[in-house]
């Protein structure tokens, strides 16, 4: 993959590695295009993908709100964006977190169980909630099916209403059912969610219902230039689906990865190159304790070499061996510390600079930073 020129030149001039470089200019353009495609469909950003404060501020003009999944995220988002609309979801919310949500004026709580509903009603008589539905829809091709403990099946949804929650409190339903779906698959899933939700909500007299279709829009790490087809998705939602919606109904989505993945770069330098039992390795400063994404997703993190002597493949590996491929590893003492396995590389020598792309979501913030006590990367925001 290629880094945009402003990212590449900034990264080459860094005097310390590793570093995270966030391309806020690119992020704003990307978010603006998504916002424009979506029209009246509300867009919330799922902060757990990357809660970096500058990223939140960059996205703020283009999103209708932020979805948070813990009291920590909630406090951070409220501090960073005092006026943002916030939706608070996630299983296992504590009483303290629910109280914080009420204190900080969260607009919607996504209720995950009848017991949580009852606990919320002990704190306030009139919460503003969406009930999180766990629907038995197959999402073929999903990277992750969000079934299991998330949300409620129909009997549990009705048990929430039996807790005495006032009719005006239930504003609609929330369904985040899968992640990693492309636009046609996402649309098919949306059709099924809406097809279930509209009559279910009407039968329970929920007026002007909100239907939150969740996030999970695909990001293809094998093809960084293939973006989720937002215009097609939006056309499907607005054309095909909205006809079946009752008066005043509102659709909302809450993607994380597909918003921020593309505009983060993990930049580091080569410490060593060697060939062991015929396999070529490039040993980089840092590793998967800074960018766990390739391990959790089981992929090769896409990268570009920003320096290097150009021509030929693998001649930097010494011992007369010429190989076009190498495995890019970090400094950790574990064979799992692999950023990209057996991938084509140009000639690399110690000191060369490598930039891993698609590191703007589920990268730094999901990594085990303290393992081996290496220095943490510096963080830079390009505007
Ligand atoms: C994680 C999560 C999201 C965002 O998912 P992405 O795959 O990053 O788009 C949205 N909603 C809920 C409830 C989530 O748990």
PDB file of N, CA, C and O and ligand atoms in Angstrom, residues 44-49 67-69 89-91 110 112 132 144 146 150 174-180 186 212-219 253-260 361-362, ligand 1:
ATOM      1  N   UNK A  44     -23.589   7.557  14.318  1.00  0.00           N
ATOM      2  CA  UNK A  44     -22.856   7.645  15.573  1.00  0.00           C
ATOM      3  C   UNK A  44     -21.516   6.938  15.373  1.00  0.00           C
ATOM      4  O   UNK A  44     -21.439   5.969  14.631  1.00  0.00           O
ATOM      5  N   UNK A  45     -20.478   7.433  16.041  1.00  0.00           N
ATOM      6  CA  UNK A  45     -19.165   6.789  15.972  1.00  0.00           C
ATOM      7  C   UNK A  45     -18.987   5.901  17.200  1.00  0.00           C
ATOM      8  O   UNK A  45     -19.173   6.362  18.327  1.00  0.00           O
ATOM      9  N   UNK A  46     -18.639   4.645  16.982  1.00  0.00           N
ATOM     10  CA  UNK A  46     -18.375   3.725  18.099  1.00  0.00           C
ATOM     11  C   UNK A  46     -16.970   4.003  18.635  1.00  0.00           C
ATOM     12  O   UNK A  46     -15.963   3.617  18.029  1.00  0.00           O
ATOM     13  N   UNK A  47     -16.905   4.682  19.773  1.00  0.00           N
ATOM     14  CA  UNK A  47     -15.628   5.183  20.288  1.00  0.00           C
ATOM     15  C   UNK A  47     -14.637   4.075  20.599  1.00  0.00           C
ATOM     16  O   UNK A  47     -13.427   4.315  20.623  1.00  0.00           O
ATOM     17  N   UNK A  48     -15.110   2.859  20.832  1.00  0.00           N
ATOM     18  CA  UNK A  48     -14.155   1.821  21.204  1.00  0.00           C
ATOM     19  C   UNK A  48     -13.180   1.493  20.071  1.00  0.00           C
ATOM     20  O   UNK A  48     -12.111   0.955  20.315  1.00  0.00           O
ATOM     21  N   UNK A  49     -13.529   1.853  18.824  1.00  0.00           N
ATOM     22  CA  UNK A  49     -12.597   1.613  17.712  1.00  0.00           C
ATOM     23  C   UNK A  49     -11.325   2.419  17.894  1.00  0.00           C
ATOM     24  O   UNK A  49     -10.219   1.937  17.611  1.00  0.00           O
ATOM     25  N   UNK A  67     -21.126   6.542  20.255  1.00  0.00           N
ATOM     26  CA  UNK A  67     -21.578   5.387  21.048  1.00  0.00           C
ATOM     27  C   UNK A  67     -20.427   4.974  21.946  1.00  0.00           C
ATOM     28  O   UNK A  67     -19.285   4.841  21.491  1.00  0.00           O
ATOM     29  N   UNK A  68     -20.704   4.811  23.230  1.00  0.00           N
ATOM     30  CA  UNK A  68     -19.668   4.410  24.187  1.00  0.00           C
ATOM     31  C   UNK A  68     -20.071   3.093  24.844  1.00  0.00           C
ATOM     32  O   UNK A  68     -21.250   2.753  24.907  1.00  0.00           O
ATOM     33  N   UNK A  69     -19.056   2.384  25.354  1.00  0.00           N
ATOM     34  CA  UNK A  69     -19.311   1.039  25.893  1.00  0.00           C
ATOM     35  C   UNK A  69     -18.816   0.870  27.319  1.00  0.00           C
ATOM     36  O   UNK A  69     -18.720  -0.257  27.787  1.00  0.00           O
ATOM     37  N   UNK A  89     -23.896   1.768  25.422  1.00  0.00           N
ATOM     38  CA  UNK A  89     -24.244   0.361  25.265  1.00  0.00           C
ATOM     39  C   UNK A  89     -23.243  -0.533  25.950  1.00  0.00           C
ATOM     40  O   UNK A  89     -22.360  -0.069  26.670  1.00  0.00           O
ATOM     41  N   UNK A  90     -23.396  -1.806  25.708  1.00  0.00           N
ATOM     42  CA  UNK A  90     -22.437  -2.777  26.248  1.00  0.00           C
ATOM     43  C   UNK A  90     -23.015  -3.600  27.374  1.00  0.00           C
ATOM     44  O   UNK A  90     -23.799  -3.108  28.190  1.00  0.00           O
ATOM     45  N   UNK A  91     -22.619  -4.876  27.427  1.00  0.00           N
ATOM     46  CA  UNK A  91     -23.122  -5.760  28.489  1.00  0.00           C
ATOM     47  C   UNK A  91     -22.392  -5.464  29.796  1.00  0.00           C
ATOM     48  O   UNK A  91     -21.288  -4.943  29.793  1.00  0.00           O
ATOM     49  N   UNK A 110     -28.551   1.818  25.878  1.00  0.00           N
ATOM     50  CA  UNK A 110     -28.935   0.583  25.197  1.00  0.00           C
ATOM     51  C   UNK A 110     -29.016  -0.516  26.246  1.00  0.00           C
ATOM     52  O   UNK A 110     -27.991  -0.960  26.762  1.00  0.00           O
ATOM     53  N   UNK A 112     -29.410  -4.037  27.929  1.00  0.00           N
ATOM     54  CA  UNK A 112     -28.940  -5.359  27.482  1.00  0.00           C
ATOM     55  C   UNK A 112     -29.620  -6.525  28.185  1.00  0.00           C
ATOM     56  O   UNK A 112     -29.426  -7.673  27.795  1.00  0.00           O
ATOM     57  N   UNK A 132     -31.733  -3.558  23.360  1.00  0.00           N
ATOM     58  CA  UNK A 132     -30.815  -4.235  22.438  1.00  0.00           C
ATOM     59  C   UNK A 132     -31.309  -5.639  22.133  1.00  0.00           C
ATOM     60  O   UNK A 132     -31.443  -6.479  23.030  1.00  0.00           O
ATOM     61  N   UNK A 144     -17.339 -11.527  12.484  1.00  0.00           N
ATOM     62  CA  UNK A 144     -17.676 -11.718  13.893  1.00  0.00           C
ATOM     63  C   UNK A 144     -19.193 -11.686  13.986  1.00  0.00           C
ATOM     64  O   UNK A 144     -19.821 -10.751  13.510  1.00  0.00           O
ATOM     65  N   UNK A 146     -22.226 -11.222  16.437  1.00  0.00           N
ATOM     66  CA  UNK A 146     -22.381 -10.677  17.786  1.00  0.00           C
ATOM     67  C   UNK A 146     -23.564 -11.336  18.483  1.00  0.00           C
ATOM     68  O   UNK A 146     -24.498 -10.676  18.923  1.00  0.00           O
ATOM     69  N   UNK A 150     -24.873 -10.804  23.982  1.00  0.00           N
ATOM     70  CA  UNK A 150     -25.240  -9.427  23.645  1.00  0.00           C
ATOM     71  C   UNK A 150     -26.733  -9.290  23.392  1.00  0.00           C
ATOM     72  O   UNK A 150     -27.302 -10.022  22.594  1.00  0.00           O
ATOM     73  N   UNK A 174     -32.088  -1.544  19.279  1.00  0.00           N
ATOM     74  CA  UNK A 174     -30.700  -1.490  18.848  1.00  0.00           C
ATOM     75  C   UNK A 174     -30.312  -2.910  18.461  1.00  0.00           C
ATOM     76  O   UNK A 174     -30.643  -3.860  19.177  1.00  0.00           O
ATOM     77  N   UNK A 175     -29.658  -3.058  17.312  1.00  0.00           N
ATOM     78  CA  UNK A 175     -29.244  -4.404  16.887  1.00  0.00           C
ATOM     79  C   UNK A 175     -27.897  -4.322  16.186  1.00  0.00           C
ATOM     80  O   UNK A 175     -27.805  -3.871  15.039  1.00  0.00           O
ATOM     81  N   UNK A 176     -26.868  -4.682  16.902  1.00  0.00           N
ATOM     82  CA  UNK A 176     -25.516  -4.765  16.303  1.00  0.00           C
ATOM     83  C   UNK A 176     -25.211  -6.250  16.218  1.00  0.00           C
ATOM     84  O   UNK A 176     -24.861  -6.869  17.198  1.00  0.00           O
ATOM     85  N   UNK A 177     -25.400  -6.825  15.026  1.00  0.00           N
ATOM     86  CA  UNK A 177     -25.450  -8.285  14.946  1.00  0.00           C
ATOM     87  C   UNK A 177     -24.204  -8.920  14.351  1.00  0.00           C
ATOM     88  O   UNK A 177     -23.973 -10.111  14.527  1.00  0.00           O
ATOM     89  N   UNK A 178     -23.399  -8.176  13.626  1.00  0.00           N
ATOM     90  CA  UNK A 178     -22.262  -8.804  12.954  1.00  0.00           C
ATOM     91  C   UNK A 178     -21.254  -7.736  12.592  1.00  0.00           C
ATOM     92  O   UNK A 178     -21.588  -6.557  12.520  1.00  0.00           O
ATOM     93  N   UNK A 179     -20.028  -8.148  12.366  1.00  0.00           N
ATOM     94  CA  UNK A 179     -19.068  -7.178  11.849  1.00  0.00           C
ATOM     95  C   UNK A 179     -18.309  -7.775  10.684  1.00  0.00           C
ATOM     96  O   UNK A 179     -18.183  -8.994  10.556  1.00  0.00           O
ATOM     97  N   UNK A 180     -17.857  -6.907   9.812  1.00  0.00           N
ATOM     98  CA  UNK A 180     -17.093  -7.341   8.647  1.00  0.00           C
ATOM     99  C   UNK A 180     -17.952  -7.646   7.443  1.00  0.00           C
ATOM    100  O   UNK A 180     -17.536  -8.402   6.565  1.00  0.00           O
ATOM    101  N   UNK A 186     -24.681  -6.093   4.452  1.00  0.00           N
ATOM    102  CA  UNK A 186     -25.172  -5.199   5.505  1.00  0.00           C
ATOM    103  C   UNK A 186     -26.619  -4.783   5.243  1.00  0.00           C
ATOM    104  O   UNK A 186     -27.425  -4.664   6.161  1.00  0.00           O
ATOM    105  N   UNK A 212     -31.631   1.375  15.631  1.00  0.00           N
ATOM    106  CA  UNK A 212     -30.171   1.468  15.519  1.00  0.00           C
ATOM    107  C   UNK A 212     -29.668   0.160  14.930  1.00  0.00           C
ATOM    108  O   UNK A 212     -29.828  -0.914  15.529  1.00  0.00           O
ATOM    109  N   UNK A 213     -29.087   0.250  13.735  1.00  0.00           N
ATOM    110  CA  UNK A 213     -28.668  -0.949  12.994  1.00  0.00           C
ATOM    111  C   UNK A 213     -27.252  -1.391  13.345  1.00  0.00           C
ATOM    112  O   UNK A 213     -26.727  -2.334  12.757  1.00  0.00           O
ATOM    113  N   UNK A 214     -26.599  -0.699  14.279  1.00  0.00           N
ATOM    114  CA  UNK A 214     -25.273  -1.117  14.722  1.00  0.00           C
ATOM    115  C   UNK A 214     -24.165  -0.685  13.783  1.00  0.00           C
ATOM    116  O   UNK A 214     -24.333   0.163  12.905  1.00  0.00           O
ATOM    117  N   UNK A 215     -22.996  -1.276  14.013  1.00  0.00           N
ATOM    118  CA  UNK A 215     -21.829  -0.978  13.173  1.00  0.00           C
ATOM    119  C   UNK A 215     -21.418  -2.250  12.449  1.00  0.00           C
ATOM    120  O   UNK A 215     -22.263  -3.064  12.088  1.00  0.00           O
ATOM    121  N   UNK A 216     -20.113  -2.415  12.249  1.00  0.00           N
ATOM    122  CA  UNK A 216     -19.616  -3.644  11.637  1.00  0.00           C
ATOM    123  C   UNK A 216     -19.387  -3.560  10.142  1.00  0.00           C
ATOM    124  O   UNK A 216     -19.183  -4.579   9.482  1.00  0.00           O
ATOM    125  N   UNK A 217     -19.416  -2.337   9.574  1.00  0.00           N
ATOM    126  CA  UNK A 217     -19.180  -2.192   8.139  1.00  0.00           C
ATOM    127  C   UNK A 217     -17.758  -2.663   7.807  1.00  0.00           C
ATOM    128  O   UNK A 217     -16.800  -2.331   8.491  1.00  0.00           O
ATOM    129  N   UNK A 218     -17.643  -3.439   6.729  1.00  0.00           N
ATOM    130  CA  UNK A 218     -16.394  -4.168   6.459  1.00  0.00           C
ATOM    131  C   UNK A 218     -15.219  -3.243   6.169  1.00  0.00           C
ATOM    132  O   UNK A 218     -15.357  -2.201   5.528  1.00  0.00           O
ATOM    133  N   UNK A 219     -14.075  -3.668   6.657  1.00  0.00           N
ATOM    134  CA  UNK A 219     -12.784  -3.067   6.315  1.00  0.00           C
ATOM    135  C   UNK A 219     -11.929  -4.224   5.808  1.00  0.00           C
ATOM    136  O   UNK A 219     -11.747  -5.214   6.520  1.00  0.00           O
ATOM    137  N   UNK A 253     -26.962   4.340  12.530  1.00  0.00           N
ATOM    138  CA  UNK A 253     -25.897   3.330  12.498  1.00  0.00           C
ATOM    139  C   UNK A 253     -24.766   3.807  13.402  1.00  0.00           C
ATOM    140  O   UNK A 253     -24.676   4.993  13.740  1.00  0.00           O
ATOM    141  N   UNK A 254     -23.905   2.873  13.789  1.00  0.00           N
ATOM    142  CA  UNK A 254     -22.812   3.252  14.702  1.00  0.00           C
ATOM    143  C   UNK A 254     -21.524   2.502  14.360  1.00  0.00           C
ATOM    144  O   UNK A 254     -21.045   1.686  15.141  1.00  0.00           O
ATOM    145  N   UNK A 255     -20.950   2.794  13.192  1.00  0.00           N
ATOM    146  CA  UNK A 255     -19.689   2.142  12.820  1.00  0.00           C
ATOM    147  C   UNK A 255     -18.510   2.692  13.620  1.00  0.00           C
ATOM    148  O   UNK A 255     -18.538   3.822  14.098  1.00  0.00           O
ATOM    149  N   UNK A 256     -17.491   1.865  13.758  1.00  0.00           N
ATOM    150  CA  UNK A 256     -16.239   2.295  14.366  1.00  0.00           C
ATOM    151  C   UNK A 256     -15.104   2.110  13.372  1.00  0.00           C
ATOM    152  O   UNK A 256     -14.568   3.055  12.804  1.00  0.00           O
ATOM    153  N   UNK A 257     -14.790   0.841  13.111  1.00  0.00           N
ATOM    154  CA  UNK A 257     -13.634   0.496  12.280  1.00  0.00           C
ATOM    155  C   UNK A 257     -13.645   1.195  10.919  1.00  0.00           C
ATOM    156  O   UNK A 257     -12.635   1.765  10.506  1.00  0.00           O
ATOM    157  N   UNK A 258     -14.786   1.143  10.227  1.00  0.00           N
ATOM    158  CA  UNK A 258     -14.831   1.672   8.858  1.00  0.00           C
ATOM    159  C   UNK A 258     -14.693   3.193   8.829  1.00  0.00           C
ATOM    160  O   UNK A 258     -14.409   3.774   7.783  1.00  0.00           O
ATOM    161  N   UNK A 259     -14.871   3.845   9.977  1.00  0.00           N
ATOM    162  CA  UNK A 259     -14.641   5.291  10.031  1.00  0.00           C
ATOM    163  C   UNK A 259     -13.161   5.607  10.206  1.00  0.00           C
ATOM    164  O   UNK A 259     -12.624   6.476   9.520  1.00  0.00           O
ATOM    165  N   UNK A 260     -12.490   4.927  11.134  1.00  0.00           N
ATOM    166  CA  UNK A 260     -11.151   5.405  11.520  1.00  0.00           C
ATOM    167  C   UNK A 260      -9.983   4.513  11.111  1.00  0.00           C
ATOM    168  O   UNK A 260      -8.830   4.929  11.232  1.00  0.00           O
ATOM    169  N   UNK A 361      -7.853   2.022  13.770  1.00  0.00           N
ATOM    170  CA  UNK A 361      -8.942   1.457  14.575  1.00  0.00           C
ATOM    171  C   UNK A 361      -8.490   0.129  15.167  1.00  0.00           C
ATOM    172  O   UNK A 361      -7.804  -0.648  14.499  1.00  0.00           O
ATOM    173  N   UNK A 362      -8.888  -0.119  16.399  1.00  0.00           N
ATOM    174  CA  UNK A 362      -8.558  -1.383  17.079  1.00  0.00           C
ATOM    175  C   UNK A 362      -7.064  -1.699  16.922  1.00  0.00           C
ATOM    176  O   UNK A 362      -6.693  -2.820  16.571  1.00  0.00           O
TER     177      UNK A 362
HETATM  178  C1  LIG B   1     -17.982  -2.576  18.486  1.00  0.00           C
HETATM  179  C2  LIG B   1     -19.343  -2.101  18.297  1.00  0.00           C
HETATM  180  C3  LIG B   1     -19.644  -1.244  17.231  1.00  0.00           C
HETATM  181  C4  LIG B   1     -18.646  -0.854  16.182  1.00  0.00           C
HETATM  182  O1  LIG B   1     -18.257  -1.946  15.428  1.00  0.00           O
HETATM  183  P1  LIG B   1     -17.271  -1.763  14.168  1.00  0.00           P
HETATM  184  O2  LIG B   1     -17.021  -3.145  13.695  1.00  0.00           O
HETATM  185  O3  LIG B   1     -16.041  -1.107  14.691  1.00  0.00           O
HETATM  186  O4  LIG B   1     -17.974  -0.915  13.171  1.00  0.00           O
HETATM  187  C5  LIG B   1     -20.934  -0.752  17.137  1.00  0.00           C
HETATM  188  N1  LIG B   1     -21.877  -1.100  18.046  1.00  0.00           N
HETATM  189  C6  LIG B   1     -21.621  -1.920  19.069  1.00  0.00           C
HETATM  190  C7  LIG B   1     -22.689  -2.255  20.030  1.00  0.00           C
HETATM  191  C8  LIG B   1     -20.358  -2.459  19.231  1.00  0.00           C
HETATM  192  O5  LIG B   1     -20.121  -3.304  20.234  1.00  0.00           O
END
